[in-house]
Short mmCIF file of C-alpha atoms in Angstrom, two decimals:
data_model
loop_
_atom_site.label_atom_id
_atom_site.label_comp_id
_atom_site.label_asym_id
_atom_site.label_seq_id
_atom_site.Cartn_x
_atom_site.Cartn_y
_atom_site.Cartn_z
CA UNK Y 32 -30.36 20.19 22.29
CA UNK Y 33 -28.03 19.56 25.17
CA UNK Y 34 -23.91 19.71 25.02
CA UNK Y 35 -24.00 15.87 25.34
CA UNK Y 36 -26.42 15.43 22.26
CA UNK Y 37 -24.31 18.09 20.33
CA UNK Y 38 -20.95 16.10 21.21
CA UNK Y 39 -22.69 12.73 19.01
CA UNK Y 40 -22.86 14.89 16.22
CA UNK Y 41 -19.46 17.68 16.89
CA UNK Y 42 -16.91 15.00 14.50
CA UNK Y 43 -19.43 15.29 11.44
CA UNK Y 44 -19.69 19.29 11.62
CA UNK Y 45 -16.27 19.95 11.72
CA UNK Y 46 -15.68 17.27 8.99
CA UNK Y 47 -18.57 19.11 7.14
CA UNK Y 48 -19.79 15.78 6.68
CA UNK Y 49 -23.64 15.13 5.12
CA UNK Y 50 -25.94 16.26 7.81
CA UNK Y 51 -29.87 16.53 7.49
CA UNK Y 52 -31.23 20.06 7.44
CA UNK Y 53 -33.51 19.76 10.81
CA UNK Y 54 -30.15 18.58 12.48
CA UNK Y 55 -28.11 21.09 11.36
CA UNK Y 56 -30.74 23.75 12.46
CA UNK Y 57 -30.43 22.08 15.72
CA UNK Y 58 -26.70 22.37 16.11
CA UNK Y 59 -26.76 25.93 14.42
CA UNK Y 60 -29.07 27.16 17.29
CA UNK Y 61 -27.77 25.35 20.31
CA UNK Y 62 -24.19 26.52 18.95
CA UNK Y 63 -25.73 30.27 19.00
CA UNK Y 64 -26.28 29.32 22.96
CA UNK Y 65 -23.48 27.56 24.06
CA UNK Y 66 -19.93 28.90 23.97
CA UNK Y 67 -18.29 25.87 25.49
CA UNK Y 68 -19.55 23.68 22.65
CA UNK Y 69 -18.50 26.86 19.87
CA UNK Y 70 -15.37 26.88 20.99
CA UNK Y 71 -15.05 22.40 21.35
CA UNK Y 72 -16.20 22.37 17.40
CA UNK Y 73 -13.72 25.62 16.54
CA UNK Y 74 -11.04 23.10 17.94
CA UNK Y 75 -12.41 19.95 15.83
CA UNK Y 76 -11.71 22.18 13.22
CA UNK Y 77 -8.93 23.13 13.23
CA UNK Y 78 -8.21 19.31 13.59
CA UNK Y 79 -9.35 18.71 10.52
CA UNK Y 80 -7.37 21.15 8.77
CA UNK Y 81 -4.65 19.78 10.06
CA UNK Y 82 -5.33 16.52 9.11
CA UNK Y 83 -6.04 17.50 5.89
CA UNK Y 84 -2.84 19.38 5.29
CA UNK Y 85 -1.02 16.54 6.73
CA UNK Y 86 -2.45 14.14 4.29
CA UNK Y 87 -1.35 16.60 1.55
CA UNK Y 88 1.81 16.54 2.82
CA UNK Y 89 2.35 13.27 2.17
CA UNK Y 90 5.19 12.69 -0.16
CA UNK Y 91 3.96 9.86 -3.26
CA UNK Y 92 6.20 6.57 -3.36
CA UNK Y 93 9.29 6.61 -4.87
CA UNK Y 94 9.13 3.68 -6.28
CA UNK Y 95 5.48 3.72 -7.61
CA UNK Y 96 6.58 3.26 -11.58
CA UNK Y 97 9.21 0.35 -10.51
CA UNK Y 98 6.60 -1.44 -8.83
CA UNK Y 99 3.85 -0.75 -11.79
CA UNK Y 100 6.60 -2.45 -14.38
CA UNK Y 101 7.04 -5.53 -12.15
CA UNK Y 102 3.02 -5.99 -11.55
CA UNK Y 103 2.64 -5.38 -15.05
CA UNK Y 104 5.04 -7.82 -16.38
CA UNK Y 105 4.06 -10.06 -13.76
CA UNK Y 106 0.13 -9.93 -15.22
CA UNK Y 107 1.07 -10.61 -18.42
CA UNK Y 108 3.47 -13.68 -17.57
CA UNK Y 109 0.13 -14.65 -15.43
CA UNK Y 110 -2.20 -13.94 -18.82
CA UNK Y 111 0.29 -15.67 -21.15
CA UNK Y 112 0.40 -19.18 -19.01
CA UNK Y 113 -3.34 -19.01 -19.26
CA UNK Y 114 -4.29 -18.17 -22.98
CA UNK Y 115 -1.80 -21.22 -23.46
CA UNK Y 116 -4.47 -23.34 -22.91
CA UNK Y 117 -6.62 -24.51 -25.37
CA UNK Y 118 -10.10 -22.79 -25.18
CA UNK Y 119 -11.79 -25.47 -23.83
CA UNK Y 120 -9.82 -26.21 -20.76
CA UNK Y 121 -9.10 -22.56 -19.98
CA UNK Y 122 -13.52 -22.56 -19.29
CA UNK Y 123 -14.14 -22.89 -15.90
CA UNK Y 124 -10.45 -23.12 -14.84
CA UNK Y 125 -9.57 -22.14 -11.38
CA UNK Y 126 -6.62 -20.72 -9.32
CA UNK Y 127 -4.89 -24.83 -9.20
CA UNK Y 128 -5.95 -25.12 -12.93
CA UNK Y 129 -4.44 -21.80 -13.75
CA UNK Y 130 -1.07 -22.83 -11.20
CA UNK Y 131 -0.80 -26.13 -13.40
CA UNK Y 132 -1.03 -24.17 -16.96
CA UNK Y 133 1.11 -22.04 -15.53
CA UNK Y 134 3.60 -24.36 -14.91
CA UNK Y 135 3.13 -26.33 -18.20
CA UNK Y 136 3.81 -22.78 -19.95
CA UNK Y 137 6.89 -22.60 -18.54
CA UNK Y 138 8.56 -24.93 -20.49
CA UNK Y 139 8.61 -22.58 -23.21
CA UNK Y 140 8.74 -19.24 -21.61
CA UNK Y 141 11.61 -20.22 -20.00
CA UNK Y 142 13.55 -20.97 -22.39
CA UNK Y 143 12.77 -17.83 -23.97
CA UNK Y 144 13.21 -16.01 -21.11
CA UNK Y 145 16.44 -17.78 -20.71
CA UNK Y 146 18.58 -17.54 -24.26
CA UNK Y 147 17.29 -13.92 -24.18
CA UNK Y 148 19.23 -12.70 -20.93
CA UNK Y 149 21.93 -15.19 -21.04
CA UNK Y 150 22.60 -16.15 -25.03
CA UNK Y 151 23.31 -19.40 -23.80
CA UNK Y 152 21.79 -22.54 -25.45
CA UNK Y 153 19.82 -24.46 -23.67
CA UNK Y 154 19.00 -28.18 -24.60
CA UNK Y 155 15.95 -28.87 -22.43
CA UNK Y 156 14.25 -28.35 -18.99
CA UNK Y 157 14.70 -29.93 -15.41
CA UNK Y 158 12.21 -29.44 -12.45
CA UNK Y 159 14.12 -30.52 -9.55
CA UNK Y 160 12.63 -29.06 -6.14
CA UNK Y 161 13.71 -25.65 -5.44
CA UNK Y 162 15.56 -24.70 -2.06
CA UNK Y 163 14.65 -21.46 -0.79
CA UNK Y 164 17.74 -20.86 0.74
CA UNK Y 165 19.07 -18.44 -2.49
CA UNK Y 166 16.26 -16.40 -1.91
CA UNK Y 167 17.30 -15.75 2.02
CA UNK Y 168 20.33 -14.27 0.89
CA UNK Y 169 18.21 -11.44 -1.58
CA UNK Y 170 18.92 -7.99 -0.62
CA UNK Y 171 16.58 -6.15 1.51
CA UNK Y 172 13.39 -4.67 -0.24
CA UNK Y 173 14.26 -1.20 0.73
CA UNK Y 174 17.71 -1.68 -1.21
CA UNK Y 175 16.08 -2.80 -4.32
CA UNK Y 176 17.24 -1.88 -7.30
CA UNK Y 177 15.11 -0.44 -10.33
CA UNK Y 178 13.94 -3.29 -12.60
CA UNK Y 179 16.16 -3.32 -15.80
CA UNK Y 180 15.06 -0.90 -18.53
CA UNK Y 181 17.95 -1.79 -20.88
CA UNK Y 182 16.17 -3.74 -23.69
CA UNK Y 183 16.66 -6.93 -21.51
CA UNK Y 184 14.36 -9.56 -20.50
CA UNK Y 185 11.17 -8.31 -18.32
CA UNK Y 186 8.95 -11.00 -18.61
CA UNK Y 187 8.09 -12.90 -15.39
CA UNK Y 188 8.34 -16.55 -16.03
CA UNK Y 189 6.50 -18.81 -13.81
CA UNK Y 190 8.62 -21.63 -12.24
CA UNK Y 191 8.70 -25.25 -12.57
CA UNK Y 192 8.59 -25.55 -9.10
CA UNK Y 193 5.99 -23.31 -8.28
CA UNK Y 194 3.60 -26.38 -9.87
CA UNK Y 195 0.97 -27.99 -7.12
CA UNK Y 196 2.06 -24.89 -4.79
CA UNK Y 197 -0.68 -22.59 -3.42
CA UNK Y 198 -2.65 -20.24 -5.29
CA UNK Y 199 -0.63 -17.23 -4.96
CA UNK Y 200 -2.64 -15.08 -2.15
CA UNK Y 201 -0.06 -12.38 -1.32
CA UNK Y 202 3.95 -12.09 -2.02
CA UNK Y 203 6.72 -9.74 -3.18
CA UNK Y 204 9.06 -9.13 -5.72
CA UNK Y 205 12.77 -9.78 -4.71
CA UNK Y 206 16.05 -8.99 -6.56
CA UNK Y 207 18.71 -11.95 -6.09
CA UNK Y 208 21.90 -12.86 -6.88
CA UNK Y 209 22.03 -16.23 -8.42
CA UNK Y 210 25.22 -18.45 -8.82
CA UNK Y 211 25.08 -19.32 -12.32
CA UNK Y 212 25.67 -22.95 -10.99
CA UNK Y 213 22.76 -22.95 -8.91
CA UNK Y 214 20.51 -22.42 -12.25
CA UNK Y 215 19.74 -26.23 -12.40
CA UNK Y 216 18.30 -26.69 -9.06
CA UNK Y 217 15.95 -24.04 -10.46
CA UNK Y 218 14.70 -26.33 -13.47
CA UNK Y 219 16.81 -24.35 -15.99
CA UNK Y 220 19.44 -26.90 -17.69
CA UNK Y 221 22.13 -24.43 -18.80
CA UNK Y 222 24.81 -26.69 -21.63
CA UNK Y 223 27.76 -26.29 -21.10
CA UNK Y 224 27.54 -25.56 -17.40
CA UNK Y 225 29.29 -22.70 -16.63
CA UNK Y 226 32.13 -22.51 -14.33
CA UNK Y 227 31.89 -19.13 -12.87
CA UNK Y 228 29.34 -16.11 -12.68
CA UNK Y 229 25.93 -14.77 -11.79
CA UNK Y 230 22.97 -13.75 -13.05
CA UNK Y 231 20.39 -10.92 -11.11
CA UNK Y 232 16.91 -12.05 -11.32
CA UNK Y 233 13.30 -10.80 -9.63
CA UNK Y 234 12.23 -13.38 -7.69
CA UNK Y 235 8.46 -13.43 -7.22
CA UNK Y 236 7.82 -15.03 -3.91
CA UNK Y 237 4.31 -16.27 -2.50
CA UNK Y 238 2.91 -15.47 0.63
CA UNK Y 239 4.66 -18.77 2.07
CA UNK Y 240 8.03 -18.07 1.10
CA UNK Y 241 7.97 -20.18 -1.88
CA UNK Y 242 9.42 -18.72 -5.55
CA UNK Y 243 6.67 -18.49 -8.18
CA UNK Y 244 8.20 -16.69 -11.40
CA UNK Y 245 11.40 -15.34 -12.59
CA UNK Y 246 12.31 -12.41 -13.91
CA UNK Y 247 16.32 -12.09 -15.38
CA UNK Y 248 17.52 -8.91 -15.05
CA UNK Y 249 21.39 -8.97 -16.03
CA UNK Y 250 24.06 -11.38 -17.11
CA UNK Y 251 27.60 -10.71 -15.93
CA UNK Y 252 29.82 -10.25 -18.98
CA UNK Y 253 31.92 -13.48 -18.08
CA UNK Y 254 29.00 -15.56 -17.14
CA UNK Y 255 27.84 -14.77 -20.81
CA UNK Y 256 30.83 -16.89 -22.06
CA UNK Y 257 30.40 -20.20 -22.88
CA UNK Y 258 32.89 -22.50 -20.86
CA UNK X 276 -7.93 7.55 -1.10
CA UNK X 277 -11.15 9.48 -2.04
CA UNK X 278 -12.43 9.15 -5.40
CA UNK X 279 -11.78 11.69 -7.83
CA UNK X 280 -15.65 12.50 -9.65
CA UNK X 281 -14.88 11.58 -13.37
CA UNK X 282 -17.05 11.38 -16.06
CA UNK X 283 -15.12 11.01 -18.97
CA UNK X 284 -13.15 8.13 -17.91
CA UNK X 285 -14.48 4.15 -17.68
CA UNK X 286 -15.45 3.59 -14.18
CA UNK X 287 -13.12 1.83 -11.58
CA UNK X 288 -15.54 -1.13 -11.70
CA UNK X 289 -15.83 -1.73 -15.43
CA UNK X 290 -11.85 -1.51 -15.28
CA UNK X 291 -11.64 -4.15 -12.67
CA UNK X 292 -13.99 -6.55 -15.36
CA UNK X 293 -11.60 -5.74 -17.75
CA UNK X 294 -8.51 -6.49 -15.45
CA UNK X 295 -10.67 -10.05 -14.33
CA UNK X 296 -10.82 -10.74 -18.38
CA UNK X 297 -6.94 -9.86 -18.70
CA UNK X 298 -6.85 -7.11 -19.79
CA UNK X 299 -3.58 -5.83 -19.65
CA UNK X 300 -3.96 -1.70 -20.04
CA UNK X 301 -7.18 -1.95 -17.62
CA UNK X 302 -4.83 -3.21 -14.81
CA UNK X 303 -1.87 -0.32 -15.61
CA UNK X 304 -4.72 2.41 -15.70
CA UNK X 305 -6.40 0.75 -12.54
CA UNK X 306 -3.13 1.25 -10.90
CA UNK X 307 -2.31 4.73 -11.77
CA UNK X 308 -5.16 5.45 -10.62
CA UNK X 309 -5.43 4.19 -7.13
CA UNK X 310 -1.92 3.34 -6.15
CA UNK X 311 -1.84 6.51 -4.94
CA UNK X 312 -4.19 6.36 -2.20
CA UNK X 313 -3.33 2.92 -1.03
CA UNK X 314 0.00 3.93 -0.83
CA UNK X 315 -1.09 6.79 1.24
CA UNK X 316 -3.38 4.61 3.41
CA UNK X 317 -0.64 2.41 4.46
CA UNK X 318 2.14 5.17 4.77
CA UNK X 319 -0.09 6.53 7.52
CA UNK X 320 -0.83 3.18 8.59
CA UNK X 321 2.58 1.85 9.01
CA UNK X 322 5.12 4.70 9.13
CA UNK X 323 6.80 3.16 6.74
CA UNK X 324 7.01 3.92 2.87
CA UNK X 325 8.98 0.73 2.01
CA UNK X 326 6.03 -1.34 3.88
CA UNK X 327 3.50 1.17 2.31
CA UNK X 328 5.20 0.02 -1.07
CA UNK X 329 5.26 -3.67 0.03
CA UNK X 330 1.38 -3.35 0.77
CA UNK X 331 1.13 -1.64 -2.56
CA UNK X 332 2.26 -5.04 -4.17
CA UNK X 333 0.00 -7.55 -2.29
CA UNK X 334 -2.78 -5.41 -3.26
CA UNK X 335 -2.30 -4.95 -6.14
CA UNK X 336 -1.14 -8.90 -6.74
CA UNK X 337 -4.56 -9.39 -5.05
CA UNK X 338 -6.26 -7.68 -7.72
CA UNK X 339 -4.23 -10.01 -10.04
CA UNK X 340 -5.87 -12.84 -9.01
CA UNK X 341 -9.14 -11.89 -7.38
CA UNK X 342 -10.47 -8.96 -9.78
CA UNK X 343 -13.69 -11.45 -11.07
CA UNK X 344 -14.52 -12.08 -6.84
CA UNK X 345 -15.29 -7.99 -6.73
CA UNK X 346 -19.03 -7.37 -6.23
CA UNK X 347 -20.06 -4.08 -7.73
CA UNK X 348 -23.09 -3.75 -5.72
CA UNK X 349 -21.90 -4.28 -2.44
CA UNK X 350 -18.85 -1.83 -2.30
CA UNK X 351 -16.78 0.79 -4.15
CA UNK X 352 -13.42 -0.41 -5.86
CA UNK X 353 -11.90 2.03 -3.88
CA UNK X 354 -13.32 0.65 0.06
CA UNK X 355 -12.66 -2.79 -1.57
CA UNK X 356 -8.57 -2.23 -2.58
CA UNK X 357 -8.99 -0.01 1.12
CA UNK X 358 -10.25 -3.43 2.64
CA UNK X 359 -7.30 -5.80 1.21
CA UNK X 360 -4.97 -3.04 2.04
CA UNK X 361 -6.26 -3.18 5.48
CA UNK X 362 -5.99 -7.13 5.63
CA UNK X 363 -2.01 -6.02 4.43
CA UNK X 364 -1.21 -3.68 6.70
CA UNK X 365 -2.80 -6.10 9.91
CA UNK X 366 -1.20 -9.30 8.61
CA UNK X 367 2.34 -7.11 8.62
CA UNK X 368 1.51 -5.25 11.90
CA UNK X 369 1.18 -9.07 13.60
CA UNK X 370 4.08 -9.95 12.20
CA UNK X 371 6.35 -7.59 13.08
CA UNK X 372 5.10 -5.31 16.52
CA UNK X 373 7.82 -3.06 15.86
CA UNK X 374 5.88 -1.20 13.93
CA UNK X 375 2.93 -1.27 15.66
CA UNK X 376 2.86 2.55 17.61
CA UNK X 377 6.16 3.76 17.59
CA UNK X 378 8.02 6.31 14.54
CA UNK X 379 10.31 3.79 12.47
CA UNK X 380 13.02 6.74 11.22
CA UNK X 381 12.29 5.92 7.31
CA UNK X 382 9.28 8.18 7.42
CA UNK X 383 9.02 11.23 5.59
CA UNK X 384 11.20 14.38 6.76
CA UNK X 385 9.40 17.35 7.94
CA UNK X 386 8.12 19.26 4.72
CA UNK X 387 9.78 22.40 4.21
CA UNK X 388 8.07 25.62 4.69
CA UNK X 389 5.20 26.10 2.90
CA UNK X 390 4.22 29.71 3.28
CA UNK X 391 6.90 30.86 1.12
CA UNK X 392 10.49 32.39 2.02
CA UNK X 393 8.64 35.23 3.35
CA UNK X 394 8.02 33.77 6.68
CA UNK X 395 10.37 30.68 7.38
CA UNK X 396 9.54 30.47 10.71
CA UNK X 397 5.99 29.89 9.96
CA UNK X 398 6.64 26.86 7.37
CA UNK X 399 9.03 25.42 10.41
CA UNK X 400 6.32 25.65 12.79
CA UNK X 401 3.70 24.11 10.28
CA UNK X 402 5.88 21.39 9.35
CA UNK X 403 6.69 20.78 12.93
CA UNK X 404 2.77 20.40 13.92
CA UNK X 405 2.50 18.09 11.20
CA UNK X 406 5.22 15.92 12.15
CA UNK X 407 3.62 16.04 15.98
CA UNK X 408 0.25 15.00 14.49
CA UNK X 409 1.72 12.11 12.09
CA UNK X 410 3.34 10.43 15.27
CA UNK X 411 -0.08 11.27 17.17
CA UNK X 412 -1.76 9.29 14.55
CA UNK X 413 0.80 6.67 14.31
CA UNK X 414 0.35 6.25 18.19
CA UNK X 415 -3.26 5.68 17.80
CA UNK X 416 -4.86 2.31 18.33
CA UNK X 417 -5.12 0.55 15.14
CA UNK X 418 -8.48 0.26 15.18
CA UNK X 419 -8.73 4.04 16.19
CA UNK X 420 -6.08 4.71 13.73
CA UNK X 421 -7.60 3.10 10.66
CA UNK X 422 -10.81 5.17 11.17
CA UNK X 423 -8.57 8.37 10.97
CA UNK X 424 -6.87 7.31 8.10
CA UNK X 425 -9.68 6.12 6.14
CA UNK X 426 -12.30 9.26 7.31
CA UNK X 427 -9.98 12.08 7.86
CA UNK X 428 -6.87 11.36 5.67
CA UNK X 429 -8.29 9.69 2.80
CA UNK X 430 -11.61 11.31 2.83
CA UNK X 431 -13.74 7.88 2.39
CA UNK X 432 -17.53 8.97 3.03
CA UNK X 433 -18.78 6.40 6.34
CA UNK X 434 -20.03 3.86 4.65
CA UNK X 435 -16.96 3.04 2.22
CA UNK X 436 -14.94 3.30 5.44
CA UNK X 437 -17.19 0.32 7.11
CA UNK X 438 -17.05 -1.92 3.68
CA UNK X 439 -13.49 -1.38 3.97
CA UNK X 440 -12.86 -2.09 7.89
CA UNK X 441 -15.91 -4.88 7.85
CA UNK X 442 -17.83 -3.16 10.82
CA UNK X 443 -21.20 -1.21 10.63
CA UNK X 444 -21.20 2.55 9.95
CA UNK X 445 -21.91 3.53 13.93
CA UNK X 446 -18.67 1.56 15.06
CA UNK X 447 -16.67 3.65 12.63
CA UNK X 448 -17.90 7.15 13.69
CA UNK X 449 -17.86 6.33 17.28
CA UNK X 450 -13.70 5.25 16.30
CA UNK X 451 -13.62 8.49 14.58
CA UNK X 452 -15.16 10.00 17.78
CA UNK X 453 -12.83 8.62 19.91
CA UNK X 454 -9.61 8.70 18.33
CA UNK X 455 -9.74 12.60 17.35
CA UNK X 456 -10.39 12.91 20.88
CA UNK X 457 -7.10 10.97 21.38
CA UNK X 458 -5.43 13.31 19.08
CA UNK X 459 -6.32 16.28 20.06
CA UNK X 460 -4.81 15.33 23.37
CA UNK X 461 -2.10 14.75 22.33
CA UNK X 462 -1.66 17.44 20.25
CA UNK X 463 -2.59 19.63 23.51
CA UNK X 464 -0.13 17.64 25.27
CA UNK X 465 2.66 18.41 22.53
CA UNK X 466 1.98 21.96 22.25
CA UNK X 467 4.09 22.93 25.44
CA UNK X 468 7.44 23.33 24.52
CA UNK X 469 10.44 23.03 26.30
CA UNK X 470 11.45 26.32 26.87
CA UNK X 471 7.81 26.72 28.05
CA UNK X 472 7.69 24.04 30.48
CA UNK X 473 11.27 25.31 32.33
CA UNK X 474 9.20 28.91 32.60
CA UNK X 475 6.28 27.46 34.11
CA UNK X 476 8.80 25.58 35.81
CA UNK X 477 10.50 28.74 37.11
CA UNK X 478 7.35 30.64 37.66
CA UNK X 479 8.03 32.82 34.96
CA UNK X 480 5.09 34.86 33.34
CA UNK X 481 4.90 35.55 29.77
CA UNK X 482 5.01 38.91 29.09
CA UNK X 483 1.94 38.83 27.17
CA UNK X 484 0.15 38.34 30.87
CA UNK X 485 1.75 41.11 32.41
CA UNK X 486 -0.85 43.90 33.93
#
């Protein structure tokens, strides 16, 4: 074995990656003969040490169990539009079928979702379009805030407006601000219309931008009043 | 994100069925258990833990909706969550080139000493090559760098490595190849220290050399 034929195989030794017997003899002997090539693969190891105690170094996320609620409360809100379709047209149904049931499911969720976090009565359901502008004004993802573990709402509900959309590819879960005013341009038809306040929500947003679901997080104590 | 040998627990692919029937539980457990290591595969592809947590949700969104697509027989759940990572971390490298080779500042400190407070010096030093070799590998190619990450870091035998990156085994060992070559010059390249390079500077001789 030469040093250029030991070099193909130098990364997979020091790795102590699978290597057949006969070609591990081979590298055992020429190593035995050749100190340049001893010393090369001492050097690939101690590589891989330090790769591996740099990987181990590695602190975990921080925000690993914040971002397991939200997925988890987002599947469900995904697995409760669909289930609200009658058996026979949930067989066979695809990501626009499951966007549509979605959206038809949201009548109901969100008023739910709705009375729940705000204790406001609602009398019914609007699905004007949506400007994304609110959602340019979220904070930044890094300044996130823990999702609300207070006994408050945590269910994602999916947005009138998300309906004929994409199939959701890709996206991210953004806390915003909402003017309780702005509600209606959202589809939700808050009576009486309140004069003042906001309401935090998780936004779900799809890989174009576009609002998907809701999540309301927290009602500010005057924007609970009724006007 | 190597995959921890189990035998008393339901296999990652029987939990992704479960997670493509809706199962609720299958998708929490199927995200304890590899969060984790795609977290850590696009930390050390990015730099950048809030990305590496932003990746974390696509994927994992991506399982959402794609879990009945996953082929058992043609790779492991972990090289396929490592592949839709990968598709993550690319789509947010091309849009924003900041974060392509350089250190972005919300990267982990320097661990503290880990041979104990018997020798602090030694866990500065330690930390301090481990820091050099985390912005080696963030300088890397990212071609060059995925194959570290996926091989070295994570562990990922060749083949799950090539189902992930969507490139035949021999491509990713000659990456490997070439990119711990890169490293180690770096590292080489790192290893002279200021005070050392005004000596040789100087002409001084450490003492070590002397007679």
């Amino acid at each position: 074995m030469t040093c250029r034929e030991f070099d193909a195989d130098i990364v997979d030794l020091a790795r102590a990656a699978a290597i057949g017997a006969d070609a591990a003899e081979r590298l055992r002997q020429h190593l035995e003969q050749c100190a340049g090539c001893t010393a090369r693969l001492a050097r690939e190891r101690q590589l891989t040490a330090a790769l591996k105690a740099m990987a181990a170094a590695e602190p975990p996320s921080a925000r690993a169990a914040a971002i397991e609620a939200e997925l988890r409360a987002a599947f469900d809100a995904q697995r409760a539009a669909v289930t609200r379709q009658p058996p026979a047209q949930r067989a066979g149904l695809g990501p626009q079928g499951r966007a549509w049931l979605a959206a038809a499911a949201v009548l109901v969720l969100a008023v739910a979702a709705w009375q729940a976090a705000a204790r406001w009565p609602s009398s019914g359901e609007t699905a004007a379009g949506i400007e994304p502008d609110p959602l340019r004004s979220a904070r930044s993802p890094e300044a996130r805030p823990e999702p609300a573990a207070d006994g408050q709402v945590l269910r994602f509900v999916v947005l009138p407006t998300a309906v004929g959309l994409p199939a959701l590819e890709s996206g991210r879960i953004v806390r915003v601000e909402l003017p309780t005013a702005e509600l209606p341009a959202y589809g939700f038809d808050v009576t009486p219309q309140p004069a003042s306040g906001a309401v935090e929500a998780d936004v779900l947003v799809g890989q174009d931008g576009q609002p998907r679901a809701i999540r309301f997080v927290t009602v500010e104590a005057d924007s609970r009043r009724p006007q | 994100m190597a995959a921890a040998p189990s035998t008393d627990r339901v296999p990652d692919d029987e939990l992704l069925e479960q997670v493509a029937a809706g199962d609720g539980p299958a998708f929490t457990e199927l995200f304890r258990r590899r969060q984790p290591g795609v977290f850590r595969f696009a930390v050390h592809m990015t730099g950048s833990p809030a990305t590496a947590d932003d990746v974390v949700q696509d994927v994992f969104l991506a399982v959402m909706r794609d879990a009945g697509r996953y082929e058992a027989g043609r790779a492991t759940v972990t090289a396929w969550l490592c592949g839709i990572a990968r598709n993550c971390v690319r789509q947010r490298l091309e849009r924003d080139r900041r974060l392509t080779p350089v250190d972005f500042g919300d990267g982990p400190e320097p661990e503290p000493a880990a041979e104990g407070p018997a020798d602090p010096l030694a866990g500065l030093l330690r930390a301090e090559r481990i820091e050099t070799l985390r912005r080696a590998v963030r300088a890397l190619p990212v071609a060059y760098r995925e194959a570290v990450v996926l091989c070295d870091l994570q562990e990922m035998p060749y083949d799950d490595a090539a189902e992930a990156i969507g490139c035949p085994v021999g491509t990713v060992r000659s990456r490997l190849h070439r990119a711990r070559v890169m490293l180690a010059e770096r590292m080489a390249a790192s290893r002279r220290s200021p005070a050392e390079s005004v000596a040789s500077a100087a002409g001084i001789v450490p003492a070590a050399d002397h007679g």
